[in-house]
Short mmCIF file of C-alpha atoms in Angstrom, two decimals:
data_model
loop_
_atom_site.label_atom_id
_atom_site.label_comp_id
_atom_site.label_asym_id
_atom_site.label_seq_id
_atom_site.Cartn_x
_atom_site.Cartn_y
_atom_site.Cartn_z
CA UNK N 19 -41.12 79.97 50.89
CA UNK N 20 -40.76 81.13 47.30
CA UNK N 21 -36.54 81.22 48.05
CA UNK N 22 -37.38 77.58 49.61
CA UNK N 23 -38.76 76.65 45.90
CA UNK N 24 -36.10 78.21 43.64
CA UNK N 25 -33.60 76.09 45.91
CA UNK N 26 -34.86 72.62 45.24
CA UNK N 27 -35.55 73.43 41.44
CA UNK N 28 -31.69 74.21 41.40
CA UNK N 29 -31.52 71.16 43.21
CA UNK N 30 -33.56 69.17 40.84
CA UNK N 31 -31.74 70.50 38.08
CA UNK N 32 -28.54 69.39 38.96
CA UNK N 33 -29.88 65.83 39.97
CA UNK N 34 -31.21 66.08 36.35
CA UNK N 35 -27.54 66.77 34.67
CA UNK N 36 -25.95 63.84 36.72
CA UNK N 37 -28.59 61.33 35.99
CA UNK N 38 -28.21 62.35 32.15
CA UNK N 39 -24.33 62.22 32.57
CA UNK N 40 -24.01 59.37 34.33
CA UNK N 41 -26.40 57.62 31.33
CA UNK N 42 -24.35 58.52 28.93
CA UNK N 43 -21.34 57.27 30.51
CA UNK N 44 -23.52 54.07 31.69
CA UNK N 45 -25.30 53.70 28.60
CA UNK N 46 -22.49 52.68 25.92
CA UNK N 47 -21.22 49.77 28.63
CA UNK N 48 -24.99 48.85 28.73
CA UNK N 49 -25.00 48.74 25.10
CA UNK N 50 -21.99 47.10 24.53
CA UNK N 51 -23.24 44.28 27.05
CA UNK N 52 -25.87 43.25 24.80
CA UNK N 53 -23.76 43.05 21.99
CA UNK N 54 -21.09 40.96 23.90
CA UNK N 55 -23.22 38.28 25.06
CA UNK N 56 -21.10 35.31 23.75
CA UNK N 57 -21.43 32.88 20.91
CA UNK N 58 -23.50 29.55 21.68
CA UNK N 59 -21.41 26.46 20.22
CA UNK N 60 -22.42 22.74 20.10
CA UNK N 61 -20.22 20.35 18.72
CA UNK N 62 -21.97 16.93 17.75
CA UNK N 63 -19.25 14.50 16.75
CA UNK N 64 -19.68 11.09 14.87
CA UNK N 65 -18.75 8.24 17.19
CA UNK N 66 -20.60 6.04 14.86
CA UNK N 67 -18.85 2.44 13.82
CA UNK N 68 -18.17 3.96 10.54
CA UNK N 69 -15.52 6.78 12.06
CA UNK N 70 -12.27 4.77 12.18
CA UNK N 71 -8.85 6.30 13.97
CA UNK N 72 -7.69 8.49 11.82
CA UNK N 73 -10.93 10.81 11.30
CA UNK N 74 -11.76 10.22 15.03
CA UNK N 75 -7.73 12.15 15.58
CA UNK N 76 -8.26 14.75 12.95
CA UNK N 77 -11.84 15.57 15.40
CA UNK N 78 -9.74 15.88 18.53
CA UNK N 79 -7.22 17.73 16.70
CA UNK N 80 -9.74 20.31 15.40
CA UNK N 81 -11.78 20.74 18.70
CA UNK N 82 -8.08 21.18 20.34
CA UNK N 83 -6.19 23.41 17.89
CA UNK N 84 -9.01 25.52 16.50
CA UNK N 85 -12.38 25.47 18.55
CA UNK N 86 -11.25 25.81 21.82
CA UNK N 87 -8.73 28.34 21.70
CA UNK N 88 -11.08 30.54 19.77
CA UNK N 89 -13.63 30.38 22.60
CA UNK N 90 -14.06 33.60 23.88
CA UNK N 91 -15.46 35.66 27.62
CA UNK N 92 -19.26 35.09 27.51
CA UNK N 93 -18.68 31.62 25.12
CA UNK N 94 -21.00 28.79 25.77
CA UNK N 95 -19.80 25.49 24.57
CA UNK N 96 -21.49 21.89 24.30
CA UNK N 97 -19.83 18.92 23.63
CA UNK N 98 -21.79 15.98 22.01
CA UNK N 99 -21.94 12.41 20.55
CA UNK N 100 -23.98 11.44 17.44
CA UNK N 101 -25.43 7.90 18.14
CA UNK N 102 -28.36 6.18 17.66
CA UNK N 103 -29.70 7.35 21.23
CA UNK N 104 -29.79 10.71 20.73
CA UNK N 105 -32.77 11.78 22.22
CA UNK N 106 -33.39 8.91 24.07
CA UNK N 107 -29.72 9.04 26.25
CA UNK N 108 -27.96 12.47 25.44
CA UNK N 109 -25.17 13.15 27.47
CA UNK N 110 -22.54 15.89 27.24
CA UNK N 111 -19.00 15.08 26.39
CA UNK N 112 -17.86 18.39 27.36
CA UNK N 113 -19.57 21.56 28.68
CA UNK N 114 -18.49 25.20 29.69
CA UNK N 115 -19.94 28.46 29.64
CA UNK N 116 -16.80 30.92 30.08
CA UNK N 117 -17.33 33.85 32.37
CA UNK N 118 -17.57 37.39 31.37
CA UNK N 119 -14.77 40.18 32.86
CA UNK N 120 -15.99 42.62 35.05
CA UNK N 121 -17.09 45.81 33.52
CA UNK N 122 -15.44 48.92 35.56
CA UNK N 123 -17.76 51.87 35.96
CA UNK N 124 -15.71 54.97 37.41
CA UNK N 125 -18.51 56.57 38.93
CA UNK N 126 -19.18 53.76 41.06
CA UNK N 127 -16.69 51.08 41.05
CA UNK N 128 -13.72 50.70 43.56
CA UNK N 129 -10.38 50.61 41.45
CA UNK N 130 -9.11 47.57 43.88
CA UNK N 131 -12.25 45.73 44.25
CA UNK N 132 -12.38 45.52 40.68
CA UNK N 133 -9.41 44.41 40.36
CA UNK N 134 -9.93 41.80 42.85
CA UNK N 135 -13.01 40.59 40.44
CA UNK N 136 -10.78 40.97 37.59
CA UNK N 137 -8.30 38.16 38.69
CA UNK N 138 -11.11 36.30 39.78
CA UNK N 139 -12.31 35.64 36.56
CA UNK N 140 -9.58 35.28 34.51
CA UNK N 141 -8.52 32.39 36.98
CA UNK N 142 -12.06 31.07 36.21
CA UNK N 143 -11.58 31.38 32.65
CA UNK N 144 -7.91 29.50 32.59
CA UNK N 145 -9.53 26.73 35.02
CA UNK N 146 -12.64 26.54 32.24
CA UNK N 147 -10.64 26.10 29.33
CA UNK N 148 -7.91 23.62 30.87
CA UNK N 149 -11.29 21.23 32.05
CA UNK N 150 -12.92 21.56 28.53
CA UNK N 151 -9.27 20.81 27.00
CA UNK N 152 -9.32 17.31 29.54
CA UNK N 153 -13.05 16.53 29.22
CA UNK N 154 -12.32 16.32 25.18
CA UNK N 155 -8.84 14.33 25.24
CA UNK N 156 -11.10 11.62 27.89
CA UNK N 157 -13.57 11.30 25.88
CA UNK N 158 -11.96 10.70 22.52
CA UNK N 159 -9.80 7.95 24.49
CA UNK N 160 -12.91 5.91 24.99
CA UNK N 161 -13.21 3.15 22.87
CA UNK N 162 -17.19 4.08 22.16
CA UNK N 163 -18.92 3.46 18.73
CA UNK N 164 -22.48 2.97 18.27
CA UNK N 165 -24.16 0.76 15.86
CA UNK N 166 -26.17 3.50 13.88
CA UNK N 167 -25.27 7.55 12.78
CA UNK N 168 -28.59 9.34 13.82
CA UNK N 169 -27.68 12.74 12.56
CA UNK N 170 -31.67 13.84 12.07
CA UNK N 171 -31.60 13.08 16.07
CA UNK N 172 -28.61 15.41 16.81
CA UNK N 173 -29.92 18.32 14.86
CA UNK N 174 -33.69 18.05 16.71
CA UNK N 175 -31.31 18.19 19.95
CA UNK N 176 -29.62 21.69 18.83
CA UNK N 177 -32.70 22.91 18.67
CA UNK N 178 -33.58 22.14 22.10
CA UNK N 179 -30.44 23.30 22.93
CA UNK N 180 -30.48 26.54 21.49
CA UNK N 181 -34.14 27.13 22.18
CA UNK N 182 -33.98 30.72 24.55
CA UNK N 183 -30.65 31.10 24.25
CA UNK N 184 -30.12 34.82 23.59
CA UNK N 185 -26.43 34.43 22.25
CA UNK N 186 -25.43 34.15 18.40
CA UNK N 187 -25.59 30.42 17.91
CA UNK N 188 -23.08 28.21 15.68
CA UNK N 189 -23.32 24.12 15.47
CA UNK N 190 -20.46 22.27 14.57
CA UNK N 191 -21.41 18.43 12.74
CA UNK N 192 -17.92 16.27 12.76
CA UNK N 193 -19.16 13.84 10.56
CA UNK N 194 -19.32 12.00 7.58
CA UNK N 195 -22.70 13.30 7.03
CA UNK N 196 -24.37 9.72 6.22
CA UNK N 197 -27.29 9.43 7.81
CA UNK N 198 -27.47 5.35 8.96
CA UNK N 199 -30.29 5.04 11.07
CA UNK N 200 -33.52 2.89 10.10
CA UNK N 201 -35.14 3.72 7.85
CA UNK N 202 -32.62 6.27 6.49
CA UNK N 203 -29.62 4.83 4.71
CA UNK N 204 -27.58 7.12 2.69
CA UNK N 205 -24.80 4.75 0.98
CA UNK N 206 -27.64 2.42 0.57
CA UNK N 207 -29.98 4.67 -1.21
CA UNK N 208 -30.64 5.22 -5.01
CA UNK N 209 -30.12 9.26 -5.46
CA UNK N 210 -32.88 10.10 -8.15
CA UNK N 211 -34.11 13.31 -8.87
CA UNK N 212 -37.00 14.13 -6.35
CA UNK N 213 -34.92 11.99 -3.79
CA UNK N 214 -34.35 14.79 -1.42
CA UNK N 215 -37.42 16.47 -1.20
CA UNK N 216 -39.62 13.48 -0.70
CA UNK N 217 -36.95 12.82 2.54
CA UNK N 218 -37.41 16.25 3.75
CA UNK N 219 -41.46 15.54 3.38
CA UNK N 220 -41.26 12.61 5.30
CA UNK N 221 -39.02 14.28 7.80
CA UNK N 222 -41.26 16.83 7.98
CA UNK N 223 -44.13 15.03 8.84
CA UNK N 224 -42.79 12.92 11.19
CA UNK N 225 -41.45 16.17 13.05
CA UNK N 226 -37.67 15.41 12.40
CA UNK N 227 -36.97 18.33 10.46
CA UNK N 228 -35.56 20.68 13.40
CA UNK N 229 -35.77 24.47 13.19
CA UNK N 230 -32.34 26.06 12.89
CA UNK N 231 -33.38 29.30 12.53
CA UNK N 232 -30.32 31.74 12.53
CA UNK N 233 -28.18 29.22 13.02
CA UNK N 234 -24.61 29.04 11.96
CA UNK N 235 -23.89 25.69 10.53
CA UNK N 236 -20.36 23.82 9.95
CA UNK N 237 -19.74 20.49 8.84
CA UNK N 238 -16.26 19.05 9.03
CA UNK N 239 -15.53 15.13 8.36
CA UNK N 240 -18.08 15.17 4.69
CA UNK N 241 -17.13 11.84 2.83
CA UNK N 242 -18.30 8.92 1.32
CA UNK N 243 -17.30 5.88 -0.96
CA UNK N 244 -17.43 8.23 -4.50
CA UNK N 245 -17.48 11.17 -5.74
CA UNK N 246 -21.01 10.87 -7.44
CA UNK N 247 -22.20 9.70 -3.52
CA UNK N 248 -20.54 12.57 -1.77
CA UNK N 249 -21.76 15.09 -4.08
CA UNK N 250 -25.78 13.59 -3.45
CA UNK N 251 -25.45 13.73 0.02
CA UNK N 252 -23.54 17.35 0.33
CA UNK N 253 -27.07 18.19 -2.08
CA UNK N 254 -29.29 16.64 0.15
CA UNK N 255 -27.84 18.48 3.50
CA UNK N 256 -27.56 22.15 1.48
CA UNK N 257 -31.81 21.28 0.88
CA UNK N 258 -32.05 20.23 4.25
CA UNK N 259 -30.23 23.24 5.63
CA UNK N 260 -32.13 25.53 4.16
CA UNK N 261 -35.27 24.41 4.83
CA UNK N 262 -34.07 24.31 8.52
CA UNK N 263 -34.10 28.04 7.87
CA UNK N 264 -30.29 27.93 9.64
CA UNK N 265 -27.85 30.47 8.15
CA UNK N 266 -25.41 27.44 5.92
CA UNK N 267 -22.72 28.43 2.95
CA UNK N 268 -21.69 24.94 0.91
CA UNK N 269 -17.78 26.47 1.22
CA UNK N 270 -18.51 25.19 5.61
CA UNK N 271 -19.04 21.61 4.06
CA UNK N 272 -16.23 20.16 3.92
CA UNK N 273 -13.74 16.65 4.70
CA UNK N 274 -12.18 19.27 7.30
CA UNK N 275 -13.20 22.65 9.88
CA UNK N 276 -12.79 25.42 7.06
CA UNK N 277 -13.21 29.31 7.69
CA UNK N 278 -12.92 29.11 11.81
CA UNK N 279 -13.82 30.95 13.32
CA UNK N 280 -17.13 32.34 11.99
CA UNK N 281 -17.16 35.58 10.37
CA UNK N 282 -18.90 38.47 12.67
CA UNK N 283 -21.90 38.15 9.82
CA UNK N 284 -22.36 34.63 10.26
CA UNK N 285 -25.73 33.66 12.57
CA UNK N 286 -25.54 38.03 13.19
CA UNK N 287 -28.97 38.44 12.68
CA UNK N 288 -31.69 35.73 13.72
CA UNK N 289 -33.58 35.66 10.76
CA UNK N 290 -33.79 33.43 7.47
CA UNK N 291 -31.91 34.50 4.91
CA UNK N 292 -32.98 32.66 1.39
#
């Protein structure tokens, strides 16, 4: 009996070492899963009246040359207009989430099996990216432009997007950043000191000021009439930004996509910075 219980204590023991092995071999991937679960992107661009051709190309251009290609395995992208029915009638442009490879685990994996996954996906991948790249060319060929540029509208939206999404999260505004939507008119407005902060009150209060927490924020398409109006309104979004509590740098404010794609410390941690 006593040779019975020396024999499964040796027994245990070794079951012991290959668990701990086989955790330190699994653990890193497991790790390393966490760490790789994608980037979150939504793209909201300005099909507003006050977009003509030109800006409307140099959007396509962007999304096709730079944002796109730089998707990567894990990537979640969105797709969306700014209009004046926003909330009321949102509707995705475009939409992918590209699939992650398999990961191949020696101890337990089959060499050919995997492989079989392997070529799976990538064909998944190629077949996600080539719809994206046709979903974007059809919908800039619409002839669409709404009435009014509800921007407030499109940022409460990413944050219904984003809400529970575990990935790092970046949002893209292709826009001119005027705000035209009753009662807020920003080429119409007289820019005084106090201007801002008495919008973000009212904003505020009438729960339009969305929480952007973490968030990674790009504009591309800022402009106006003058230089005096361009420079109130870049003021106004920095203020609004911030008290958004999103993760925004004035040098990703610009009349084009600058510093894409985002740096690994961009939207890294989910926390405000001040």
């Amino acid at each position: 009996m006593a040779e019975s219980l020396h024999r499964q204590i040796r027994v245990a023991r070794r079951l012991s070492t290959l668990l701990l092995i086989g955790a330190m071999l699994v653990g890193p991937h497991a790790v390393a899963a966490a760490l790789a679960r994608g980037t979150s992107i939504i793209v909201f661009v300005d099909f507003s009246g006050s977009i003509r051709g030109p800006e409307r190309a140099s959007y396509r251009l962007e999304l096709e040359r730079e944002i796109l290609p730089a998707l990567r395995p894990g990537d979640r992208i969105i797709v969306a207009p700014i209009h004046d029915r926003t909330l009321t009638g949102f509707r995705a442009l475009a939409e992918a989430t590209l699939p992650e490879p398999p990961r191949f685990n020696g101890w337990f994996d089959n060499r050919l099996e995997y492989n079989r996954r392997l070529r799976s996906t990538e064909k998944e991948m190629l077949d996600a990216r080539e719809q994206l790249t046709r979903d974007v060319r059809e919908a800039f060929s619409r002839p669409y432009a709404s009435a009014y540029t509800d921007i407030f509208s499109s940022l409460v939206m990413a944050e219904k997007i984003f809400s529970g999404d575990s990935r790092r999260k970046v949002l893209v505004l292709m826009s001119d950043m005027i705000e035209d939507n009753p009662p807020y008119k920003f080429d119409a407005m007289s820019w005084r000191p106090g201007t801002t902060e008495r919008l973000l009150v009212d904003l505020a209060a009438k729960q339009r000021l969305a929480d952007l927490t973490g968030v990674c924020v790009y504009v591309s398409g800022a402009s106006a009439a003058t230089a005096q109006l361009v420079a109130e309104i870049a003021r106004f979004w920095d203020a609004y930004f911030r008290r958004a509590r999103a993760d925004f740098d004035p040098s990703r404010y610009a009349p084009m996509l600058l510093h894409w794609p985002p740096s690994r410390g961009c939207a890294a941690n989910q926390f405000f910075k001040p």
